[in-house]
Amino acid sequence: MLRSRGLRLTAQRQLILQAVLDLGHATPEQVHTAVREVAAGVNITTIYRTLELLERLGLVTHTHLSHGSPTYHAAGEHQHVHLVCRECGAIDEISPDMLRPLADQLAGQRGFQVDIGHVALFGVCGRCGQDGDNK
Protein backbone atom coordinates (compact mmCIF):
# COMPACT_ATOMS: atom_id res chain seq x y z
CA MET A 1 0.00 0.00 0.00
CA LEU A 2 2.80 2.42 0.85
CA ARG A 3 4.58 1.80 -2.44
CA SER A 4 1.36 2.27 -4.42
CA ARG A 5 1.12 5.78 -2.93
CA GLY A 6 4.71 6.64 -3.73
CA LEU A 7 5.98 6.04 -0.20
CA ARG A 8 8.75 3.73 0.93
CA LEU A 9 8.25 0.84 3.31
CA THR A 10 11.05 1.71 5.68
CA ALA A 11 12.24 -0.57 8.46
CA GLN A 12 10.94 1.93 11.03
CA ARG A 13 7.47 2.02 9.48
CA GLN A 14 7.38 -1.75 9.38
CA LEU A 15 8.49 -2.01 13.03
CA ILE A 16 5.87 0.51 14.16
CA LEU A 17 3.05 -1.20 12.28
CA GLN A 18 4.14 -4.59 13.62
CA ALA A 19 4.22 -3.20 17.17
CA VAL A 20 0.61 -1.97 16.84
CA LEU A 21 -0.45 -5.38 15.50
CA ASP A 22 1.41 -7.26 18.25
CA LEU A 23 0.19 -5.04 21.11
CA GLY A 24 -3.45 -4.96 20.03
CA HIS A 25 -4.31 -1.64 21.67
CA ALA A 26 -1.35 0.62 22.30
CA THR A 27 -0.50 4.24 22.98
CA PRO A 28 2.33 5.86 21.04
CA GLU A 29 4.45 5.53 24.17
CA GLN A 30 3.79 1.78 24.36
CA VAL A 31 4.61 1.44 20.65
CA HIS A 32 7.81 3.41 21.26
CA THR A 33 8.83 1.06 24.08
CA ALA A 34 8.20 -2.01 21.91
CA VAL A 35 10.05 -0.60 18.90
CA ARG A 36 13.04 0.49 20.99
CA GLU A 37 13.57 -3.13 22.03
CA VAL A 38 14.45 -3.82 18.39
CA ALA A 39 15.70 -0.43 17.17
CA ALA A 40 17.00 1.78 19.97
CA GLY A 41 17.44 4.83 17.72
CA VAL A 42 13.74 5.38 16.94
CA ASN A 43 12.49 8.48 18.75
CA ILE A 44 8.96 9.26 19.94
CA THR A 45 8.46 11.92 17.27
CA THR A 46 9.01 9.30 14.57
CA ILE A 47 6.45 7.07 16.30
CA TYR A 48 3.79 9.81 16.31
CA ARG A 49 4.44 10.84 12.69
CA THR A 50 4.40 7.25 11.49
CA LEU A 51 1.18 6.43 13.36
CA GLU A 52 -0.45 9.49 11.75
CA LEU A 53 0.74 8.33 8.32
CA LEU A 54 -0.45 4.76 8.91
CA GLU A 55 -3.83 6.11 9.99
CA ARG A 56 -4.13 8.30 6.87
CA LEU A 57 -3.37 5.19 4.83
CA GLY A 58 -6.11 3.27 6.62
CA LEU A 59 -3.77 0.72 8.23
CA VAL A 60 -4.38 1.73 11.85
CA THR A 61 -7.04 3.69 13.66
CA HIS A 62 -7.18 5.31 17.06
CA THR A 63 -9.57 5.97 19.87
CA HIS A 64 -9.27 7.82 23.17
CA LEU A 65 -9.45 5.44 26.09
CA SER A 66 -8.36 7.95 28.71
CA HIS A 67 -7.40 11.59 29.06
CA GLY A 68 -3.89 10.76 27.85
CA SER A 69 -2.57 9.67 24.50
CA PRO A 70 -4.78 8.04 21.88
CA THR A 71 -4.75 4.26 21.64
CA TYR A 72 -4.04 2.71 18.24
CA HIS A 73 -5.09 -0.63 16.82
CA ALA A 74 -5.16 -2.25 13.41
CA ALA A 75 -7.78 -0.75 11.12
CA GLY A 76 -8.53 -4.09 9.51
CA GLU A 77 -10.01 -5.38 12.75
CA HIS A 78 -13.76 -5.54 13.11
CA GLN A 79 -15.36 -2.42 14.53
CA HIS A 80 -15.82 -2.73 18.27
CA VAL A 81 -16.70 -0.87 21.43
CA HIS A 82 -13.98 -0.59 24.06
CA LEU A 83 -14.61 -1.45 27.70
CA VAL A 84 -11.97 0.18 29.90
CA CYS A 85 -11.51 -0.81 33.54
CA ARG A 86 -10.74 2.19 35.75
CA GLU A 87 -9.18 -0.09 38.37
CA CYS A 88 -6.68 -2.27 36.47
CA GLY A 89 -6.64 -0.56 33.07
CA ALA A 90 -7.72 -3.68 31.20
CA ILE A 91 -9.28 -3.11 27.79
CA ASP A 92 -11.95 -5.47 26.53
CA GLU A 93 -14.14 -5.33 23.45
CA ILE A 94 -17.81 -5.91 22.71
CA SER A 95 -19.76 -6.02 19.49
CA PRO A 96 -21.12 -2.68 18.29
CA ASP A 97 -24.47 -4.45 17.92
CA MET A 98 -24.93 -3.99 21.67
CA LEU A 99 -25.02 -0.21 21.16
CA ARG A 100 -26.99 -0.28 17.90
CA PRO A 101 -30.38 0.43 19.59
CA LEU A 102 -28.92 3.52 21.29
CA ALA A 103 -27.19 4.66 18.07
CA ASP A 104 -30.43 4.22 16.13
CA GLN A 105 -32.37 6.17 18.74
CA LEU A 106 -29.85 9.03 18.67
CA ALA A 107 -30.00 9.11 14.86
CA GLY A 108 -33.81 9.16 14.85
CA GLN A 109 -34.36 11.68 17.62
CA ARG A 110 -31.39 13.98 17.18
CA GLY A 111 -29.94 13.23 13.76
CA PHE A 112 -26.68 12.30 15.50
CA GLN A 113 -24.56 9.58 13.87
CA VAL A 114 -22.51 7.66 16.45
CA ASP A 115 -19.04 6.56 15.38
CA ILE A 116 -19.23 3.29 17.26
CA GLY A 117 -15.60 2.46 16.47
CA HIS A 118 -14.53 5.35 18.70
CA VAL A 119 -16.80 4.55 21.64
CA ALA A 120 -15.16 3.69 24.95
CA LEU A 121 -17.16 2.80 28.06
CA PHE A 122 -15.43 3.20 31.40
CA GLY A 123 -16.22 1.22 34.51
CA VAL A 124 -14.94 -1.68 36.58
CA CYS A 125 -14.24 -5.07 34.99
CA GLY A 126 -15.69 -8.27 36.43
CA ARG A 127 -12.37 -9.33 37.97
CA CYS A 128 -11.87 -6.01 39.79
CA GLY A 129 -15.53 -5.91 40.79
CA GLN A 130 -15.19 -9.34 42.35
CA ASP A 131 -11.99 -8.31 44.13
CA GLY A 132 -13.83 -5.29 45.54
CA ASP A 133 -16.58 -7.58 46.86
CA ASN A 134 -13.97 -9.54 48.80
CA LYS A 135 -12.51 -6.54 50.64
Coordinates of N, CA and C in Angstrom, one line a residue:
M1 N 0.8 -1.2 0.0 CA 0.0 0.0 0.0 C 0.9 1.3 0.0
L2 N 1.9 1.2 0.8 CA 2.8 2.4 0.9 C 3.4 2.7 -0.5
R3 N 3.9 1.6 -1.1 CA 4.6 1.8 -2.4 C 3.6 2.3 -3.5
S4 N 2.3 1.8 -3.4 CA 1.4 2.3 -4.4 C 1.0 3.8 -4.3
R5 N 1.4 4.3 -3.2 CA 1.1 5.8 -2.9 C 2.4 6.6 -3.0
G6 N 3.5 5.9 -3.5 CA 4.7 6.6 -3.7 C 5.5 6.8 -2.5
L7 N 5.2 6.0 -1.5 CA 6.0 6.0 -0.2 C 6.8 4.8 -0.1
R8 N 7.9 4.9 0.7 CA 8.7 3.7 0.9 C 8.3 3.0 2.2
L9 N 8.5 1.7 2.1 CA 8.2 0.8 3.3 C 9.6 0.7 4.0
T10 N 9.8 1.7 4.9 CA 11.1 1.7 5.7 C 11.0 0.7 6.8
A11 N 12.2 0.4 7.3 CA 12.2 -0.6 8.5 C 11.5 0.0 9.7
Q12 N 11.6 1.3 9.9 CA 10.9 1.9 11.0 C 9.4 1.8 10.9
R13 N 8.9 2.1 9.7 CA 7.5 2.0 9.5 C 7.0 0.6 9.7
Q14 N 7.7 -0.3 9.2 CA 7.4 -1.7 9.4 C 7.4 -2.1 10.9
L15 N 8.4 -1.7 11.6 CA 8.5 -2.0 13.0 C 7.3 -1.4 13.8
I16 N 7.0 -0.2 13.5 CA 5.9 0.5 14.2 C 4.5 -0.2 13.9
L17 N 4.3 -0.5 12.6 CA 3.0 -1.2 12.3 C 3.0 -2.6 13.0
Q18 N 4.1 -3.3 13.0 CA 4.1 -4.6 13.6 C 3.9 -4.5 15.1
A19 N 4.4 -3.4 15.7 CA 4.2 -3.2 17.2 C 2.7 -3.0 17.5
V20 N 2.1 -2.2 16.6 CA 0.6 -2.0 16.8 C -0.1 -3.3 16.7
L21 N 0.2 -4.1 15.7 CA -0.4 -5.4 15.5 C -0.2 -6.3 16.7
D22 N 1.1 -6.4 17.2 CA 1.4 -7.3 18.3 C 0.8 -6.8 19.6
L23 N 0.7 -5.5 19.8 CA 0.2 -5.0 21.1 C -1.3 -5.0 21.2
G24 N -2.0 -5.0 20.0 CA -3.5 -5.0 20.0 C -4.0 -3.6 20.2
H25 N -3.9 -3.0 21.4 CA -4.3 -1.6 21.7 C -3.1 -1.0 22.3
A26 N -2.6 0.1 21.8 CA -1.3 0.6 22.3 C -1.3 2.1 22.1
T27 N -0.8 2.8 23.1 CA -0.5 4.2 23.0 C 0.8 4.4 22.2
P28 N 1.0 5.6 21.7 CA 2.3 5.9 21.0 C 3.5 5.6 22.0
E29 N 3.4 5.8 23.2 CA 4.5 5.5 24.2 C 4.7 4.0 24.3
Q30 N 3.6 3.2 24.3 CA 3.8 1.8 24.4 C 4.4 1.3 23.1
V31 N 4.0 1.8 21.9 CA 4.6 1.4 20.6 C 6.1 1.8 20.7
H32 N 6.4 3.0 21.2 CA 7.8 3.4 21.3 C 8.6 2.4 22.1
T33 N 8.1 2.0 23.2 CA 8.8 1.1 24.1 C 9.1 -0.2 23.3
A34 N 8.1 -0.7 22.6 CA 8.2 -2.0 21.9 C 9.2 -1.9 20.8
V35 N 9.1 -0.8 20.0 CA 10.0 -0.6 18.9 C 11.5 -0.4 19.4
R36 N 11.7 0.3 20.5 CA 13.0 0.5 21.0 C 13.7 -0.8 21.4
E37 N 13.0 -1.8 21.7 CA 13.6 -3.1 22.0 C 14.3 -3.7 20.8
V38 N 13.9 -3.3 19.6 CA 14.5 -3.8 18.4 C 15.4 -2.8 17.8
A39 N 15.0 -1.5 17.8 CA 15.7 -0.4 17.2 C 15.8 0.7 18.1
A40 N 16.9 0.8 18.9 CA 17.0 1.8 20.0 C 17.0 3.2 19.5
G41 N 17.3 3.5 18.2 CA 17.4 4.8 17.7 C 16.1 5.5 17.3
V42 N 15.0 4.8 17.4 CA 13.7 5.4 16.9 C 13.2 6.3 18.0
N43 N 13.0 7.6 17.7 CA 12.5 8.5 18.7 C 11.0 8.6 18.7
I44 N 10.4 9.2 19.8 CA 9.0 9.3 19.9 C 8.3 10.1 18.9
T45 N 9.0 11.1 18.3 CA 8.5 11.9 17.3 C 8.2 11.1 16.0
T46 N 9.2 10.2 15.7 CA 9.0 9.3 14.6 C 7.8 8.4 14.8
I47 N 7.6 7.9 16.0 CA 6.4 7.1 16.3 C 5.1 7.8 16.0
Y48 N 5.0 9.0 16.5 CA 3.8 9.8 16.3 C 3.6 10.1 14.8
R49 N 4.6 10.5 14.1 CA 4.4 10.8 12.7 C 4.1 9.6 11.9
T50 N 4.7 8.5 12.2 CA 4.4 7.2 11.5 C 3.0 6.8 11.8
L51 N 2.5 6.8 13.0 CA 1.2 6.4 13.4 C 0.2 7.3 12.6
E52 N 0.4 8.6 12.5 CA -0.5 9.5 11.8 C -0.5 9.1 10.3
L53 N 0.7 8.8 9.7 CA 0.7 8.3 8.3 C 0.0 7.0 8.1
L54 N 0.2 6.1 9.0 CA -0.4 4.8 8.9 C -2.0 4.9 9.1
E55 N -2.4 5.9 9.8 CA -3.8 6.1 10.0 C -4.4 6.7 8.7
R56 N -3.7 7.7 8.1 CA -4.1 8.3 6.9 C -4.2 7.3 5.8
L57 N -3.4 6.3 5.8 CA -3.4 5.2 4.8 C -4.4 4.1 5.1
G58 N -5.1 4.2 6.3 CA -6.1 3.3 6.6 C -5.6 2.0 7.2
L59 N -4.3 1.9 7.7 CA -3.8 0.7 8.2 C -4.0 0.6 9.7
V60 N -4.1 1.7 10.4 CA -4.4 1.7 11.8 C -5.5 2.8 12.1
T61 N -6.1 2.7 13.2 CA -7.0 3.7 13.7 C -6.8 3.9 15.1
H62 N -7.4 5.0 15.6 CA -7.2 5.3 17.1 C -8.5 5.6 17.7
T63 N -8.5 5.5 19.0 CA -9.6 6.0 19.9 C -9.0 6.5 21.1
H64 N -9.8 7.3 21.9 CA -9.3 7.8 23.2 C -9.9 7.0 24.3
L65 N -9.0 6.3 25.0 CA -9.4 5.4 26.1 C -9.1 6.0 27.5
S66 N -8.6 7.2 27.5 CA -8.4 7.9 28.7 C -8.1 9.4 28.3
H67 N -7.7 10.2 29.3 CA -7.4 11.6 29.1 C -6.0 11.8 28.5
G68 N -5.3 10.7 28.4 CA -3.9 10.8 27.8 C -3.9 10.6 26.3
S69 N -2.8 9.9 25.9 CA -2.6 9.7 24.5 C -3.6 8.8 23.9
P70 N -3.8 8.9 22.6 CA -4.8 8.0 21.9 C -4.2 6.6 21.9
T71 N -5.1 5.7 21.7 CA -4.7 4.3 21.6 C -5.0 3.8 20.2
Y72 N -4.0 3.2 19.6 CA -4.0 2.7 18.2 C -4.3 1.2 18.2
H73 N -4.9 0.8 17.1 CA -5.1 -0.6 16.8 C -5.3 -0.8 15.3
A74 N -5.1 -2.0 14.9 CA -5.2 -2.2 13.4 C -6.5 -1.9 12.9
A75 N -6.5 -1.2 11.7 CA -7.8 -0.7 11.1 C -8.6 -1.9 10.5
G76 N -7.9 -3.0 10.1 CA -8.5 -4.1 9.5 C -9.4 -4.9 10.5
E77 N -9.2 -4.7 11.8 CA -10.0 -5.4 12.8 C -11.5 -5.0 12.6
H78 N -12.3 -5.9 13.1 CA -13.8 -5.5 13.1 C -14.0 -4.3 14.0
Q79 N -15.0 -3.6 13.7 CA -15.4 -2.4 14.5 C -15.8 -2.9 15.9
H80 N -15.4 -2.3 16.9 CA -15.8 -2.7 18.3 C -15.9 -1.6 19.2
V81 N -16.6 -1.8 20.3 CA -16.7 -0.9 21.4 C -15.7 -1.3 22.5
H82 N -15.0 -0.3 23.0 CA -14.0 -0.6 24.1 C -14.6 -0.5 25.5
L83 N -14.2 -1.5 26.3 CA -14.6 -1.4 27.7 C -13.3 -1.3 28.5
V84 N -13.2 -0.2 29.2 CA -12.0 0.2 29.9 C -12.2 0.1 31.4
C85 N -11.4 -0.7 32.1 CA -11.5 -0.8 33.5 C -10.7 0.3 34.2
R86 N -11.4 1.1 35.0 CA -10.7 2.2 35.8 C -9.8 1.7 36.9
E87 N -10.0 0.5 37.3 CA -9.2 -0.1 38.4 C -7.8 -0.6 37.9
C88 N -7.9 -1.6 36.9 CA -6.7 -2.3 36.5 C -6.2 -1.8 35.1
G89 N -7.0 -1.0 34.4 CA -6.6 -0.6 33.1 C -6.9 -1.5 31.9
A90 N -7.5 -2.7 32.2 CA -7.7 -3.7 31.2 C -8.7 -3.1 30.1
I91 N -8.4 -3.5 28.9 CA -9.3 -3.1 27.8 C -9.9 -4.4 27.2
D92 N -11.2 -4.4 27.1 CA -12.0 -5.5 26.5 C -12.8 -4.9 25.4
E93 N -13.4 -5.8 24.6 CA -14.1 -5.3 23.4 C -15.5 -6.0 23.4
I94 N -16.5 -5.3 22.9 CA -17.8 -5.9 22.7 C -18.3 -5.5 21.3
S95 N -19.2 -6.3 20.8 CA -19.8 -6.0 19.5 C -20.5 -4.7 19.5
P96 N -20.4 -3.9 18.4 CA -21.1 -2.7 18.3 C -22.6 -2.9 18.2
D97 N -23.0 -4.1 18.0 CA -24.5 -4.5 17.9 C -25.1 -4.2 19.3
M98 N -24.4 -4.3 20.4 CA -24.9 -4.0 21.7 C -25.4 -2.5 21.8
L99 N -24.7 -1.6 21.1 CA -25.0 -0.2 21.2 C -25.9 0.2 20.0
R100 N -26.2 -0.6 19.1 CA -27.0 -0.3 17.9 C -28.3 0.3 18.3
P101 N -29.1 -0.2 19.2 CA -30.4 0.4 19.6 C -30.2 1.9 20.0
L102 N -29.2 2.2 20.8 CA -28.9 3.5 21.3 C -28.5 4.4 20.1
A103 N -27.6 3.9 19.2 CA -27.2 4.7 18.1 C -28.4 5.0 17.2
D104 N -29.2 4.0 17.0 CA -30.4 4.2 16.1 C -31.4 5.3 16.7
Q105 N -31.5 5.2 18.1 CA -32.4 6.2 18.7 C -31.8 7.6 18.6
L106 N -30.5 7.7 18.8 CA -29.9 9.0 18.7 C -30.0 9.6 17.2
A107 N -29.9 8.7 16.3 CA -30.0 9.1 14.9 C -31.4 9.6 14.6
G108 N -32.4 8.8 15.1 CA -33.8 9.2 14.8 C -34.3 10.4 15.6
Q109 N -33.9 10.6 16.8 CA -34.4 11.7 17.6 C -33.5 13.0 17.5
R110 N -32.3 12.8 17.2 CA -31.4 14.0 17.2 C -30.6 14.1 15.9
G111 N -30.7 13.2 15.0 CA -29.9 13.2 13.8 C -28.4 13.0 14.0
F112 N -28.1 12.5 15.1 CA -26.7 12.3 15.5 C -26.2 10.9 15.1
Q113 N -25.1 10.8 14.3 CA -24.6 9.6 13.9 C -23.4 9.2 14.8
V114 N -23.5 8.1 15.5 CA -22.5 7.7 16.4 C -21.4 6.9 15.7
D115 N -20.2 7.3 15.9 CA -19.0 6.6 15.4 C -18.7 5.5 16.4
I116 N -19.3 4.3 16.3 CA -19.2 3.3 17.3 C -17.8 2.8 17.4
G117 N -17.0 2.9 16.4 CA -15.6 2.5 16.5 C -14.8 3.3 17.4
H118 N -15.3 4.5 17.8 CA -14.5 5.3 18.7 C -15.2 5.4 20.1
V119 N -16.1 4.5 20.3 CA -16.8 4.5 21.6 C -16.0 3.8 22.7
A120 N -15.8 4.4 23.8 CA -15.2 3.7 24.9 C -16.1 3.9 26.2
L121 N -16.4 2.8 26.8 CA -17.2 2.8 28.1 C -16.2 2.5 29.2
F122 N -16.3 3.3 30.2 CA -15.4 3.2 31.4 C -16.2 2.6 32.6
G123 N -15.6 1.8 33.3 CA -16.2 1.2 34.5 C -15.2 0.3 35.2
V124 N -15.8 -0.7 35.8 CA -14.9 -1.7 36.6 C -15.2 -3.1 36.0
C125 N -14.1 -3.7 35.6 CA -14.2 -5.1 35.0 C -14.7 -6.1 36.0
G126 N -15.2 -7.2 35.5 CA -15.7 -8.3 36.4 C -14.7 -8.7 37.5
R127 N -13.4 -8.9 37.0 CA -12.4 -9.3 38.0 C -12.2 -8.3 39.1
C128 N -12.1 -7.0 38.8 CA -11.9 -6.0 39.8 C -13.1 -5.8 40.6
G129 N -14.3 -6.0 40.0 CA -15.5 -5.9 40.8 C -15.6 -7.0 41.8
Q130 N -15.2 -8.2 41.4 CA -15.2 -9.3 42.3 C -14.2 -9.1 43.5
D131 N -13.0 -8.6 43.1 CA -12.0 -8.3 44.1 C -12.5 -7.3 45.1
G132 N -13.3 -6.3 44.6 CA -13.8 -5.3 45.5 C -14.9 -5.9 46.5
D133 N -15.6 -6.9 46.0 CA -16.6 -7.6 46.9 C -15.9 -8.3 48.0
N134 N -14.7 -8.7 47.8 CA -14.0 -9.5 48.8 C -13.2 -8.7 49.8
K135 N -13.3 -7.4 49.7 CA -12.5 -6.5 50.6 C -13.3 -6.3 51.9

